[in-house]
Coordinates of N, CA and C in Angstrom, one line a residue:
X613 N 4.9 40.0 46.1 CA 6.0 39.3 45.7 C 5.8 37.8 45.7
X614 N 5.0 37.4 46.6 CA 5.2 36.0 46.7 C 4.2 35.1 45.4
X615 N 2.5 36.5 45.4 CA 1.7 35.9 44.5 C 2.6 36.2 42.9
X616 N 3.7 36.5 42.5 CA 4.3 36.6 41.7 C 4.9 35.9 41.3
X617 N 5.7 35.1 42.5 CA 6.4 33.7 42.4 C 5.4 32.6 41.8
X618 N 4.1 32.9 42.3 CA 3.3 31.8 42.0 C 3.0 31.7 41.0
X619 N 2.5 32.7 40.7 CA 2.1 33.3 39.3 C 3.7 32.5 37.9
X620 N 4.6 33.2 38.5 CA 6.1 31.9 37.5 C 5.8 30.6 37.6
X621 N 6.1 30.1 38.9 CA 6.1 29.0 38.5 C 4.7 28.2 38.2
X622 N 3.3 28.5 38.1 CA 2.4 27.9 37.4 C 2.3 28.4 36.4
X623 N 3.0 29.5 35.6 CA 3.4 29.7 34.4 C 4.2 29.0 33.5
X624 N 5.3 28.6 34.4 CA 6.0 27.5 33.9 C 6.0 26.1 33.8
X625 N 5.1 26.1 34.3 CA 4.4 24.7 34.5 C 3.5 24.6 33.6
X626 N 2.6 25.5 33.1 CA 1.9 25.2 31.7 C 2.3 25.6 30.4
X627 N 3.4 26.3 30.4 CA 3.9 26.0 29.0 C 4.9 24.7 28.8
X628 N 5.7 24.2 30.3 CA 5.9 23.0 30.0 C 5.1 22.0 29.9
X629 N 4.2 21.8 30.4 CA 3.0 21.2 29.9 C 2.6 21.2 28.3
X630 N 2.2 22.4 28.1 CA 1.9 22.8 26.6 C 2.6 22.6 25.7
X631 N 4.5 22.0 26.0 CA 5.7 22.0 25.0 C 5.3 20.2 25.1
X632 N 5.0 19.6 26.0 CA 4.9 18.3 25.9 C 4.2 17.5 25.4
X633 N 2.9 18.4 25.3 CA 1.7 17.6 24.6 C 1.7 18.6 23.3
X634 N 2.3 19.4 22.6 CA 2.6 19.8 21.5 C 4.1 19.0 21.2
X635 N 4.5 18.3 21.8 CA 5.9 17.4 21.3 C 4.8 16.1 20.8
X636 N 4.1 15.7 21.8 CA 3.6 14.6 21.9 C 2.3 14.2 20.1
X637 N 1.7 15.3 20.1 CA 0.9 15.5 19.2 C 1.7 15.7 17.7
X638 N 2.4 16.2 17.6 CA 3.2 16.1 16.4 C 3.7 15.0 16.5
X639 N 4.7 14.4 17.3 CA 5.0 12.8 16.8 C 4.1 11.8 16.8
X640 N 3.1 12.4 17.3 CA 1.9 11.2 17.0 C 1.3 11.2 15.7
X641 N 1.2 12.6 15.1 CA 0.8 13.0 13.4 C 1.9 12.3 12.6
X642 N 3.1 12.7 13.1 CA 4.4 12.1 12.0 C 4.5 10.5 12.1
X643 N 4.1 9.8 13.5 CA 4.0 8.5 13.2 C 3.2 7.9 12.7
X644 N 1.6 8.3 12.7 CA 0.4 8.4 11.7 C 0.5 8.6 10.3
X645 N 1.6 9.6 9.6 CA 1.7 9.8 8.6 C 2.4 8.7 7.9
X646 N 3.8 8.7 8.4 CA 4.8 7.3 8.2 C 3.8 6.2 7.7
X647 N 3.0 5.8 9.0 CA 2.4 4.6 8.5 C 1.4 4.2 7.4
X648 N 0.9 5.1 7.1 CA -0.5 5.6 6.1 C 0.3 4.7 4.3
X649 N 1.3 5.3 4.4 CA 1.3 4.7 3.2 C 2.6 3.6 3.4
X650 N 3.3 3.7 1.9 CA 4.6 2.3 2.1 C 5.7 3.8 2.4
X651 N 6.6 2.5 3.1 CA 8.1 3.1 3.4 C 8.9 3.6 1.9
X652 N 9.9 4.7 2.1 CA 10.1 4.9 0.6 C 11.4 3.7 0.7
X653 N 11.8 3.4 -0.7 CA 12.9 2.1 -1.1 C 13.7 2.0 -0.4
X654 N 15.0 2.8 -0.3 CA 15.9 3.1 0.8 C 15.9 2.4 2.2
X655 N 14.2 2.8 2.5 CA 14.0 2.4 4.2 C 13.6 0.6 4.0
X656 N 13.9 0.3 2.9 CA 13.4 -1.5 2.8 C 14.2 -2.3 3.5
X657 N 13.6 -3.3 3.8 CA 14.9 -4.2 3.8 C 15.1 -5.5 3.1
X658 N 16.0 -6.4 2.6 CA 15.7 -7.0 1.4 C 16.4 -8.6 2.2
X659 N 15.2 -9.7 1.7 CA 15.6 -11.2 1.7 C 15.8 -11.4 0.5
X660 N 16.3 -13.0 0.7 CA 16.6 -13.5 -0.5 C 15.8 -14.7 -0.5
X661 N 16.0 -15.2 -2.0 CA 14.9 -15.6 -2.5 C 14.7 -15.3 -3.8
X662 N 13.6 -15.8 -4.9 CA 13.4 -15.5 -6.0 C 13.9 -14.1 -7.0
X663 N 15.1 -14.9 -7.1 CA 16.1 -13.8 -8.0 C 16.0 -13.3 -8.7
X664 N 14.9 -13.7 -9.9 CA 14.4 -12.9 -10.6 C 13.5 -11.8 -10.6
X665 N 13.4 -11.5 -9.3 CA 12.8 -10.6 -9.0 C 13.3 -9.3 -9.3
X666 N 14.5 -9.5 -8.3 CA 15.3 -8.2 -8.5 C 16.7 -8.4 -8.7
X667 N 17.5 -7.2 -9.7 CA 18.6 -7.7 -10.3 C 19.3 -8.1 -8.9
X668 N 19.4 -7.6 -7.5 CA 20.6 -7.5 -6.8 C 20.0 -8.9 -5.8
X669 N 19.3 -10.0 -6.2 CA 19.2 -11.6 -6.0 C 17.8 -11.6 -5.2
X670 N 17.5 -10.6 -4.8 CA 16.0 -10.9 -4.0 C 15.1 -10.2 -4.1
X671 N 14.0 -10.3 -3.2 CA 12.7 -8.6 -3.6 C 12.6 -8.0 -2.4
X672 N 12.2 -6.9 -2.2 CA 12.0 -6.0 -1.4 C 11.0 -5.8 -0.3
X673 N 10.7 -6.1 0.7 CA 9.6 -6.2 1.2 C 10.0 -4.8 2.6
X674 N 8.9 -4.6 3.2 CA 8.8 -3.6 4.5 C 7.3 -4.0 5.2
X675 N 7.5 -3.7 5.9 CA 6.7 -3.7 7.3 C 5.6 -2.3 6.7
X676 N 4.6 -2.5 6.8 CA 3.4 -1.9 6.9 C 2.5 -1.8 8.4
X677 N 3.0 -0.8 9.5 CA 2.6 -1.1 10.9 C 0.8 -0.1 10.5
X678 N 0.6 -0.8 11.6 CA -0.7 0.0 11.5 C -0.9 0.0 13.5
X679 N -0.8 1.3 13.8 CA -0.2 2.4 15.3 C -1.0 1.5 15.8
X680 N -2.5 1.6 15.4 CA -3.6 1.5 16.4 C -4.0 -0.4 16.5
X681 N -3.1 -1.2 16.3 CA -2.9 -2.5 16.3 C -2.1 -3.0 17.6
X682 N -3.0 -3.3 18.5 CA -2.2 -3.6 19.6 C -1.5 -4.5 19.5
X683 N -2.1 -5.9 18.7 CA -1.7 -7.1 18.8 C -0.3 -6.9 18.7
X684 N 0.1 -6.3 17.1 CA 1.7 -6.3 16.6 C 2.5 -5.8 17.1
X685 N 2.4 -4.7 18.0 CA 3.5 -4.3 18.6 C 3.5 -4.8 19.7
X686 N 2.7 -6.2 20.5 CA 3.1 -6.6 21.7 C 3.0 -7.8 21.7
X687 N 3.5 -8.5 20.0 CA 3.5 -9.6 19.9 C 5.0 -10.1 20.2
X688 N 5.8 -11.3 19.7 CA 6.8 -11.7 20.3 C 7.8 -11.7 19.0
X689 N 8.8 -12.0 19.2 CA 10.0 -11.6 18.1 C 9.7 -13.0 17.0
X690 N 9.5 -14.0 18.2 CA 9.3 -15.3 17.2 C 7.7 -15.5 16.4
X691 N 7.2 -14.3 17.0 CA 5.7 -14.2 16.3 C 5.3 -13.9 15.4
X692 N 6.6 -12.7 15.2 CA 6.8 -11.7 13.9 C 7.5 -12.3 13.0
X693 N 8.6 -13.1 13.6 CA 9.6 -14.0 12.2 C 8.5 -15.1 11.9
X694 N 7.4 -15.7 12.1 CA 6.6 -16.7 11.6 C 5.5 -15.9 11.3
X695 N 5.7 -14.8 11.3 CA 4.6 -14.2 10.0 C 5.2 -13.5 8.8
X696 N 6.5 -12.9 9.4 CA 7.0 -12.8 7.8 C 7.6 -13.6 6.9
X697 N 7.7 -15.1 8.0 CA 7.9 -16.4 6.8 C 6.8 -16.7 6.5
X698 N 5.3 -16.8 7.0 CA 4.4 -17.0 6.3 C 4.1 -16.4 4.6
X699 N 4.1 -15.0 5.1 CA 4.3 -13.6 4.5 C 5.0 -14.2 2.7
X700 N 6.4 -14.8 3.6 CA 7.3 -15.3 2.1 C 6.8 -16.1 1.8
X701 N 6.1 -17.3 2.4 CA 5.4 -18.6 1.3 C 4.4 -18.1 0.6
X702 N 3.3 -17.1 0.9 CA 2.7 -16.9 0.5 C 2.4 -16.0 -1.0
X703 N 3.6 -15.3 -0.6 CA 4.3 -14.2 -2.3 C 4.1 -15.3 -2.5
X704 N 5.4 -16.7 -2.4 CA 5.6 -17.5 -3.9 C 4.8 -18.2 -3.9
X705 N 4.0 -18.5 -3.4 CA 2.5 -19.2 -4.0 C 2.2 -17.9 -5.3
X706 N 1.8 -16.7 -4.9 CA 1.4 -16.0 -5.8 C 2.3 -15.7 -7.0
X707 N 3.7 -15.5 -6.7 CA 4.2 -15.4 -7.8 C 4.1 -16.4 -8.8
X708 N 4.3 -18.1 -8.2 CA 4.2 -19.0 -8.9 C 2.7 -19.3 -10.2
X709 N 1.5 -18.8 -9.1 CA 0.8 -18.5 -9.6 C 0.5 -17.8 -10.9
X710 N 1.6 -16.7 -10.8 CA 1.4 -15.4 -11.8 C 1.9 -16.3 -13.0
X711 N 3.1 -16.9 -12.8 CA 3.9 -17.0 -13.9 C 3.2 -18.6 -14.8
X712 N 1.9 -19.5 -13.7 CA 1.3 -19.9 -14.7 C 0.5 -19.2 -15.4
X713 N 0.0 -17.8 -15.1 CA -0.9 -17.7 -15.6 C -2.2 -17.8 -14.9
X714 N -2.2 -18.4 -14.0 CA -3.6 -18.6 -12.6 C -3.7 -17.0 -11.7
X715 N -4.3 -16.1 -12.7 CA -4.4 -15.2 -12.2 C -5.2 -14.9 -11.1
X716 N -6.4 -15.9 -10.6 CA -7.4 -15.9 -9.7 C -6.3 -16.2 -9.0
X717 N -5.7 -17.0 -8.2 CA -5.2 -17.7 -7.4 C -3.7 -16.7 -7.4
X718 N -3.4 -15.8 -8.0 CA -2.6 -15.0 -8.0 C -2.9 -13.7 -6.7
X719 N -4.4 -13.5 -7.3 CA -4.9 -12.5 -6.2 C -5.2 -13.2 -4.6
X720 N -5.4 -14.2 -4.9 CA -6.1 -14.8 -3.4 C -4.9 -14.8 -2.2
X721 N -3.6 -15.8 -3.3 CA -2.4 -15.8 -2.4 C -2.1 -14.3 -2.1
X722 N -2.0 -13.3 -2.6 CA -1.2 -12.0 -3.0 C -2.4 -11.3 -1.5
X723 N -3.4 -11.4 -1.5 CA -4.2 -10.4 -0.7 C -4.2 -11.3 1.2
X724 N -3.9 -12.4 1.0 CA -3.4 -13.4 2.0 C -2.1 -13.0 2.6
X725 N -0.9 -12.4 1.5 CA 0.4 -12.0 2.1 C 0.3 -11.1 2.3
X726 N -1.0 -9.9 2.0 CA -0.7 -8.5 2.0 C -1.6 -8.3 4.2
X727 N -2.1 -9.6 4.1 CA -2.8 -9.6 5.3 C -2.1 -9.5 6.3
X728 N -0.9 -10.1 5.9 CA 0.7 -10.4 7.3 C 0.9 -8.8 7.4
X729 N 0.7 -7.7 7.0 CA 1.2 -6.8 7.4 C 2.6 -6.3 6.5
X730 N 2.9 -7.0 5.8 CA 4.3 -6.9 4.8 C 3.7 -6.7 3.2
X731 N 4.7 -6.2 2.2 CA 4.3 -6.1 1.2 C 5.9 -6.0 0.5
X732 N 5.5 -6.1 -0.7 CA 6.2 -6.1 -2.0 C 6.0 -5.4 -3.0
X733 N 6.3 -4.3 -3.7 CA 6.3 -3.8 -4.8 C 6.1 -4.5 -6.2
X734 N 6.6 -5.8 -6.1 CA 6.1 -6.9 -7.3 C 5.0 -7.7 -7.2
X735 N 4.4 -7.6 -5.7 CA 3.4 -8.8 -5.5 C 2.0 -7.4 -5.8
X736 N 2.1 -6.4 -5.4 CA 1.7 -5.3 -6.0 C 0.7 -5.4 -7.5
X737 N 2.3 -5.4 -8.3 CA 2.5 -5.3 -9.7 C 1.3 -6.4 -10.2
X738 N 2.3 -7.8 -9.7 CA 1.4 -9.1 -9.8 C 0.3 -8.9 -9.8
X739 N -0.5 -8.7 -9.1 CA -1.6 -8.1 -8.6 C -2.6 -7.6 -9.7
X740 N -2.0 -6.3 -9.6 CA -2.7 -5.4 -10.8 C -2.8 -6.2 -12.1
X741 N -1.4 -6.7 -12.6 CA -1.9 -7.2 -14.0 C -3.0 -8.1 -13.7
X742 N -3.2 -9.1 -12.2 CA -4.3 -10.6 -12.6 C -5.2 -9.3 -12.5
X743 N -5.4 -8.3 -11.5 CA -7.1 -7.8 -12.0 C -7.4 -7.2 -12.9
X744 N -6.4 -6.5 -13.8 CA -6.7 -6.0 -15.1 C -7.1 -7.1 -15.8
X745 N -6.6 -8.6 -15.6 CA -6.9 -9.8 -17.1 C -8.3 -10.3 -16.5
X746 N -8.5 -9.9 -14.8 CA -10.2 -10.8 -15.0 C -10.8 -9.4 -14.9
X747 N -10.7 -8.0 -15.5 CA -11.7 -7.5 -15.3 C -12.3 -6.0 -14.3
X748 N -11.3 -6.5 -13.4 CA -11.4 -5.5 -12.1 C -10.6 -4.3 -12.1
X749 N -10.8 -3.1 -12.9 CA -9.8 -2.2 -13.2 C -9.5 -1.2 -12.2
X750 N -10.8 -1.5 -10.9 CA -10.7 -0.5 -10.5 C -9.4 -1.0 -9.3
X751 N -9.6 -2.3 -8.8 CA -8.3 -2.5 -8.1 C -7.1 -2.7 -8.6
X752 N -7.2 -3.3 -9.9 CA -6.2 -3.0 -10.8 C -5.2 -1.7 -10.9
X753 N -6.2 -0.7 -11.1 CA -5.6 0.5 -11.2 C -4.7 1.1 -9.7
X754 N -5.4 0.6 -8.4 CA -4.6 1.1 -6.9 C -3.9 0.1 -7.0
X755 N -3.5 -0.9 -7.4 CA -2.5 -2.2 -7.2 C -1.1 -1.3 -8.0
X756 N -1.7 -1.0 -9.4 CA -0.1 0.2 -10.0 C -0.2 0.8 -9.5
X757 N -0.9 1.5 -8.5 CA -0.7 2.7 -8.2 C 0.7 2.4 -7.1
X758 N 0.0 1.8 -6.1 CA 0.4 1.2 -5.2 C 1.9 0.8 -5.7
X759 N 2.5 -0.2 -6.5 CA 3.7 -0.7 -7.0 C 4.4 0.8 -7.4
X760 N 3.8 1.2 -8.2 CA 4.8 2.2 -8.2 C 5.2 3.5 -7.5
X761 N 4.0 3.5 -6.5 CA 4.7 4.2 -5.4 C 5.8 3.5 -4.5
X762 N 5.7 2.3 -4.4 CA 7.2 1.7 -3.7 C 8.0 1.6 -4.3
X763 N 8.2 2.0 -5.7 CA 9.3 2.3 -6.4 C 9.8 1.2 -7.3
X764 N 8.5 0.3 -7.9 CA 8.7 -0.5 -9.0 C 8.9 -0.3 -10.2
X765 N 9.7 0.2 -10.6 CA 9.9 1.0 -12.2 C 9.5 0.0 -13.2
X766 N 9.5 -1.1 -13.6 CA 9.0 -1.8 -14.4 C 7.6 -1.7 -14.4
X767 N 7.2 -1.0 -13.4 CA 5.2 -1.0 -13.3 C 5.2 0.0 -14.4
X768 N 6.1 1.1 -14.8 CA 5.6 2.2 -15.3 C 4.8 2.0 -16.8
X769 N 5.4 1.3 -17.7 CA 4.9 1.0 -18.7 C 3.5 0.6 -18.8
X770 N 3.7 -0.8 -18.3 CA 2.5 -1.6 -18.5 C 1.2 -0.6 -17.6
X771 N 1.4 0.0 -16.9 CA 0.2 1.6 -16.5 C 0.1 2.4 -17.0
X772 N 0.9 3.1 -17.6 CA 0.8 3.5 -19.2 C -0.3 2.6 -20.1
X773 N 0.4 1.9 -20.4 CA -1.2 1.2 -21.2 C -2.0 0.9 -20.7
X774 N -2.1 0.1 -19.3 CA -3.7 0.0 -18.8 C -4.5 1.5 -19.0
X775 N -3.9 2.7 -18.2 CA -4.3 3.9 -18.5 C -4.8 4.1 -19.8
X776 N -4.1 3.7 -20.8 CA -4.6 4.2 -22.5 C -6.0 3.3 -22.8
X777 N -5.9 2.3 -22.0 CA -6.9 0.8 -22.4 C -8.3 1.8 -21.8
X778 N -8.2 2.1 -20.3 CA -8.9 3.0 -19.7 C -10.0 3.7 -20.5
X779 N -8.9 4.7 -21.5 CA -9.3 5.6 -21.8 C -10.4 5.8 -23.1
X780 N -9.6 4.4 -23.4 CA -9.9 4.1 -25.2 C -12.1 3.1 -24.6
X781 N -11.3 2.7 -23.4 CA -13.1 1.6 -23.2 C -13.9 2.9 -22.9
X782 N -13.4 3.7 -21.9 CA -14.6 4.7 -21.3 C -14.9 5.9 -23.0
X783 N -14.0 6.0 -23.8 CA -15.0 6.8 -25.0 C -15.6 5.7 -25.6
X784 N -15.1 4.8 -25.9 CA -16.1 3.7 -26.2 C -17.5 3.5 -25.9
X785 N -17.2 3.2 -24.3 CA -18.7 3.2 -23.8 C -19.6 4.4 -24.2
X786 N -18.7 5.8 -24.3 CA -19.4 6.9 -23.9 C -20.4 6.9 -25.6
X787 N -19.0 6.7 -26.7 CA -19.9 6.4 -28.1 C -21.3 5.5 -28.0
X788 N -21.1 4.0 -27.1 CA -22.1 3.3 -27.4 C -23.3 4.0 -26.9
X789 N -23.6 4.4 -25.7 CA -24.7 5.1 -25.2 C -25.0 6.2 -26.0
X790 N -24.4 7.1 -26.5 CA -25.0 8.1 -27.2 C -25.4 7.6 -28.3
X791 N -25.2 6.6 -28.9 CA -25.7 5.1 -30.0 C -27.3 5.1 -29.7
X792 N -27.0 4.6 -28.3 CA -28.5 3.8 -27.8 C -29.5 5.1 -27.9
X793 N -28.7 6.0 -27.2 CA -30.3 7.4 -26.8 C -30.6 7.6 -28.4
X794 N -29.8 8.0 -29.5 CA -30.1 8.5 -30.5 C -31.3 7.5 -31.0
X795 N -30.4 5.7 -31.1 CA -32.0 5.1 -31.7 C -33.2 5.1 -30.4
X796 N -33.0 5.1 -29.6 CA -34.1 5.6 -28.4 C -35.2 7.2 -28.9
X797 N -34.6 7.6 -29.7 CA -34.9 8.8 -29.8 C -35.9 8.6 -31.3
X798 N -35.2 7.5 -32.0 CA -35.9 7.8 -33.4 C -37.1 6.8 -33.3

């Protein structure tokens, strides 16, 4: 009787055990997952600020945590409001940029604000068009990807054609080479 008692309660003891760290392990997966990519629209929260951004007077920015960053989650409240003001000078450097035209200087500011840990679905956008115009399709191409997974509907088009641009250079290329082997051949 008694080794029976024993037998329960270290029974009970490791499946509570085993419910804790199977609690523990799944919310560590689901918070791992959360952070991996952007928050969906809904979960944003929105400043104001350059109203042409978005029709309802501002843009959209979220927090991008990264779990295994000690610094950020044991930094200070006034540490984090002077990085997400930095955060916002730095968009409008880049948007300002965009809208001359200073596409280099579009990406520098733009990968400078994406450093703060915050993001934007337009600085995204921004993004992608300057490296599609110098060239870089391949970040170009995760930059739409990217914007339009945070739910920039304006990206959709203009990725649509970069896509078709894509498609139309690589048979291109693929024509020019089969060009070269053939006179290689004669």
């Amino acid at each position: 009787m008694r080794k029976y008692k024993k037998m329960k309660t270290m029974m009970r003891k490791f499946v509570t055990t085993l419910c804790a760290v199977t609690f523990c392990v799944v919310a560590a997966a689901q918070e791992t997952h959360y952070h991996k990519g952007l928050r969906p629209q809904e979960e944003t929260d929105q400043y104001g600020g350059g109203a042409d951004m978005n029709p309802g007077g501002g843009y959209y920015w979220s927090r991008v945590r990264n779990v295994d960053d000690a610094r950020i989650t044991k930094e200070s409240a006034a540490d984090s409001i002077a990085r997400r003001n930095e955060f916002k000078r730095l968009c409008e450097l880049a948007y300002d940029a965009y809208g001359v035209r200073d596409y280099y200087h579009t990406i520098m500011y733009g990968d400078s604000a994406l450093a703060k840990i915050y993001h934007t679905p337009e600085l995204y956008f921004f993004m992608a068009v300057s490296y599609d115009k110098l060239g870089d399709y391949k970040h170009a191409e995760w930059c739409f990807k990217r914007s339009l997974k945070a739910g920039y509907v304006p990206a959709l088009e203009p990725y649509q054609q970069f896509k078709d641009r894509m498609k139309q250079m690589k048979a291109e290329e693929k024509k020019r080479k089969k060009e070269e082997k053939k006179k290689r051949l004669n």
